[in-house]
Amino acid sequence: MSHTKPVVLVLLTVVVGCLSAALLNFLYNQGASLPRDGVEFGLVALIISLLSGWLAAHVHRLKKRQETWMSAVGAARVAALSLALSHTGAIFLGYFGAQSIFILVNLGNDALAETLWRKIVAVIGATLMVLTGLIIEKICTIDPEDPKSQSSSGATPEAA
C-alpha cells in the first residue's frame, strides 16, 4: 500500500468544502436553518483518533517483535483504517471548514455567530482525524530494508 498523497487530502477537502459552501449558501438564501452540529462530531473524532492510536501502538509493538495481541492481519487492517481515517477526516474538514468560513463571512448574524465555536470544534476533530490517519500510516509501514520482513525463495521456514 502506497502512502497517502497530501494532494489527495487537500483536493478532498477543497472539493467537499466548495460543494458544502454552495449548498450552505443556497440553504441560507432560501431561509432554511443551517446544521447546528459540530461538537458531537469533534468529540467522536477524538475518541476514534485515540482508539486508532491505541491500535497503532500495538502495530508498533508487533513491528518491534514485542509482546502484543496484534497479528499481521490485524496490522494490515489498522493500515487500511489509517487510510480511511485520513480520507474521511479530509472530507469532514471540507464540510465543517466550509461552514466555519460561511459563518465568519456572515458574522453579523447573531444566530449564526453563536454556532461558530461548534464548527471550530468539528474542524479540530476533522484535522485530528487526518493527522492521526497519516501518523498511523507511517507506523504501519514496513521498512523494505528490514531483512526480517523480506522472504526469499531459497529461505527455509523456521521451526514452529
Short mmCIF file of C-alpha atoms in Angstrom, two decimals:
data_model
loop_
_atom_site.label_atom_id
_atom_site.label_comp_id
_atom_site.label_asym_id
_atom_site.label_seq_id
_atom_site.Cartn_x
_atom_site.Cartn_y
_atom_site.Cartn_z
CA MET A 1 0.00 0.00 0.00
CA SER A 2 1.48 3.34 -1.01
CA HIS A 3 1.43 6.35 1.25
CA THR A 4 -1.39 8.85 1.05
CA LYS A 5 -0.52 11.77 -1.14
CA PRO A 6 -1.22 15.09 0.60
CA VAL A 7 -2.62 16.49 -2.64
CA VAL A 8 -5.42 13.88 -2.49
CA LEU A 9 -6.39 15.01 1.01
CA VAL A 10 -6.23 18.67 0.02
CA LEU A 11 -8.38 18.02 -3.07
CA LEU A 12 -10.94 16.11 -1.00
CA THR A 13 -11.08 18.96 1.50
CA VAL A 14 -11.38 21.68 -1.16
CA VAL A 15 -13.95 19.89 -3.33
CA VAL A 16 -16.18 18.96 -0.39
CA GLY A 17 -15.69 22.44 1.05
CA CYS A 18 -16.75 24.14 -2.18
CA LEU A 19 -19.77 21.88 -2.60
CA SER A 20 -20.74 22.42 1.04
CA ALA A 21 -20.32 26.18 0.72
CA ALA A 22 -22.57 26.24 -2.33
CA LEU A 23 -25.19 24.16 -0.52
CA LEU A 24 -24.97 26.31 2.62
CA ASN A 25 -25.33 29.48 0.57
CA PHE A 26 -28.36 28.04 -1.21
CA LEU A 27 -29.98 26.94 2.07
CA TYR A 28 -29.23 30.29 3.73
CA ASN A 29 -30.71 32.25 0.81
CA GLN A 30 -33.84 30.05 0.91
CA GLY A 31 -34.34 30.87 4.59
CA ALA A 32 -33.50 27.38 5.85
CA SER A 33 -31.60 26.97 9.06
CA LEU A 34 -28.05 25.70 8.84
CA PRO A 35 -26.88 22.50 10.54
CA ARG A 36 -26.13 23.04 14.21
CA ASP A 37 -23.88 20.02 14.65
CA GLY A 38 -20.20 20.12 15.34
CA VAL A 39 -19.37 19.48 18.98
CA GLU A 40 -20.62 15.90 18.90
CA PHE A 41 -18.58 15.20 15.79
CA GLY A 42 -15.47 16.72 17.36
CA LEU A 43 -15.81 14.51 20.43
CA VAL A 44 -16.44 11.38 18.36
CA ALA A 45 -13.44 12.22 16.16
CA LEU A 46 -11.31 12.49 19.30
CA ILE A 47 -12.49 9.08 20.53
CA ILE A 48 -11.90 7.49 17.11
CA SER A 49 -8.43 9.03 16.92
CA LEU A 50 -7.50 7.83 20.39
CA LEU A 51 -8.72 4.30 19.69
CA SER A 52 -6.85 4.26 16.37
CA GLY A 53 -3.71 5.49 18.12
CA TRP A 54 -4.03 2.64 20.62
CA LEU A 55 -4.27 0.15 17.76
CA ALA A 56 -1.23 1.74 16.10
CA ALA A 57 0.74 1.34 19.33
CA HIS A 58 0.11 -2.40 19.12
CA VAL A 59 1.18 -2.45 15.48
CA HIS A 60 4.37 -0.69 16.56
CA ARG A 61 4.92 -3.36 19.22
CA LEU A 62 4.35 -6.07 16.60
CA LYS A 63 6.93 -4.50 14.29
CA LYS A 64 9.43 -4.36 17.17
CA ARG A 65 8.63 -8.04 17.85
CA GLN A 66 7.44 -7.21 21.35
CA GLU A 67 4.60 -9.00 23.07
CA THR A 68 1.18 -7.91 21.78
CA TRP A 69 -2.14 -9.41 20.83
CA MET A 70 -1.91 -7.80 17.37
CA SER A 71 -1.46 -10.16 14.40
CA ALA A 72 -0.09 -9.36 10.95
CA VAL A 73 -3.63 -9.45 9.56
CA GLY A 74 -4.74 -7.05 12.30
CA ALA A 75 -1.84 -4.74 11.43
CA ALA A 76 -2.96 -4.73 7.80
CA ARG A 77 -6.46 -3.80 8.94
CA VAL A 78 -5.07 -0.95 11.04
CA ALA A 79 -3.15 0.24 7.96
CA ALA A 80 -6.41 0.25 5.99
CA LEU A 81 -8.08 2.09 8.87
CA SER A 82 -5.40 4.78 8.70
CA LEU A 83 -6.15 5.39 5.04
CA ALA A 84 -9.89 5.60 5.70
CA LEU A 85 -9.33 7.84 8.73
CA SER A 86 -7.25 10.41 6.85
CA HIS A 87 -9.61 10.49 3.85
CA THR A 88 -12.75 10.70 5.99
CA GLY A 89 -11.14 13.41 8.10
CA ALA A 90 -10.34 15.41 4.95
CA ILE A 91 -13.96 15.13 3.78
CA PHE A 92 -15.28 16.32 7.14
CA LEU A 93 -12.65 19.05 7.25
CA GLY A 94 -14.07 20.37 3.98
CA TYR A 95 -17.63 20.10 5.26
CA PHE A 96 -17.09 21.80 8.61
CA GLY A 97 -14.44 24.15 7.24
CA ALA A 98 -16.94 25.48 4.70
CA GLN A 99 -19.49 26.02 7.46
CA SER A 100 -16.91 27.85 9.59
CA ILE A 101 -15.92 30.12 6.71
CA PHE A 102 -19.57 30.74 5.84
CA ILE A 103 -20.28 31.76 9.43
CA LEU A 104 -17.21 34.01 9.52
CA VAL A 105 -18.36 35.75 6.33
CA ASN A 106 -21.83 36.23 7.88
CA LEU A 107 -20.61 37.06 11.37
CA GLY A 108 -23.13 39.92 11.63
CA ASN A 109 -25.89 37.32 12.00
CA ASP A 110 -26.02 36.59 15.75
CA ALA A 111 -27.83 33.26 15.28
CA LEU A 112 -25.02 32.04 13.04
CA ALA A 113 -22.25 33.56 15.14
CA GLU A 114 -23.29 31.59 18.21
CA THR A 115 -22.69 28.31 16.33
CA LEU A 116 -19.14 29.20 15.25
CA TRP A 117 -17.49 27.55 18.26
CA ARG A 118 -19.27 24.28 17.45
CA LYS A 119 -17.92 24.34 13.93
CA ILE A 120 -14.42 25.09 15.18
CA VAL A 121 -14.58 22.05 17.48
CA ALA A 122 -15.60 19.96 14.47
CA VAL A 123 -12.76 21.40 12.36
CA ILE A 124 -10.31 20.48 15.11
CA GLY A 125 -11.78 16.96 15.26
CA ALA A 126 -11.55 16.52 11.49
CA THR A 127 -7.96 17.80 11.48
CA LEU A 128 -7.15 15.35 14.27
CA MET A 129 -8.58 12.52 12.15
CA VAL A 130 -6.40 13.48 9.18
CA LEU A 131 -3.25 13.77 11.28
CA THR A 132 -3.94 10.54 13.17
CA GLY A 133 -4.51 8.69 9.91
CA LEU A 134 -1.24 9.97 8.44
CA ILE A 135 0.73 9.14 11.58
CA ILE A 136 -0.73 5.64 11.82
CA GLU A 137 0.04 5.09 8.15
CA LYS A 138 3.71 5.83 8.89
CA ILE A 139 3.65 3.48 11.88
CA CYS A 140 2.14 0.67 9.82
CA THR A 141 4.70 0.99 7.03
CA ILE A 142 7.11 -1.91 6.85
CA ASP A 143 10.69 -0.86 6.19
CA PRO A 144 11.77 -2.51 2.92
CA GLU A 145 15.33 -2.65 4.27
CA ASP A 146 14.22 -4.81 7.22
CA PRO A 147 15.65 -8.26 6.45
CA LYS A 148 13.07 -9.91 8.72
CA SER A 149 10.18 -8.59 6.60
CA GLN A 150 11.56 -9.95 3.31
CA SER A 151 11.28 -13.56 2.31
CA SER A 152 13.49 -15.09 -0.33
CA SER A 153 12.62 -18.12 -2.43
CA GLY A 154 15.57 -20.05 -1.00
CA ALA A 155 14.75 -19.35 2.62
CA THR A 156 13.76 -22.21 4.84
CA PRO A 157 10.79 -21.77 7.18
CA GLU A 158 11.56 -21.52 10.86
CA ALA A 159 10.59 -24.44 13.06
CA ALA A 160 7.30 -23.87 14.81
#
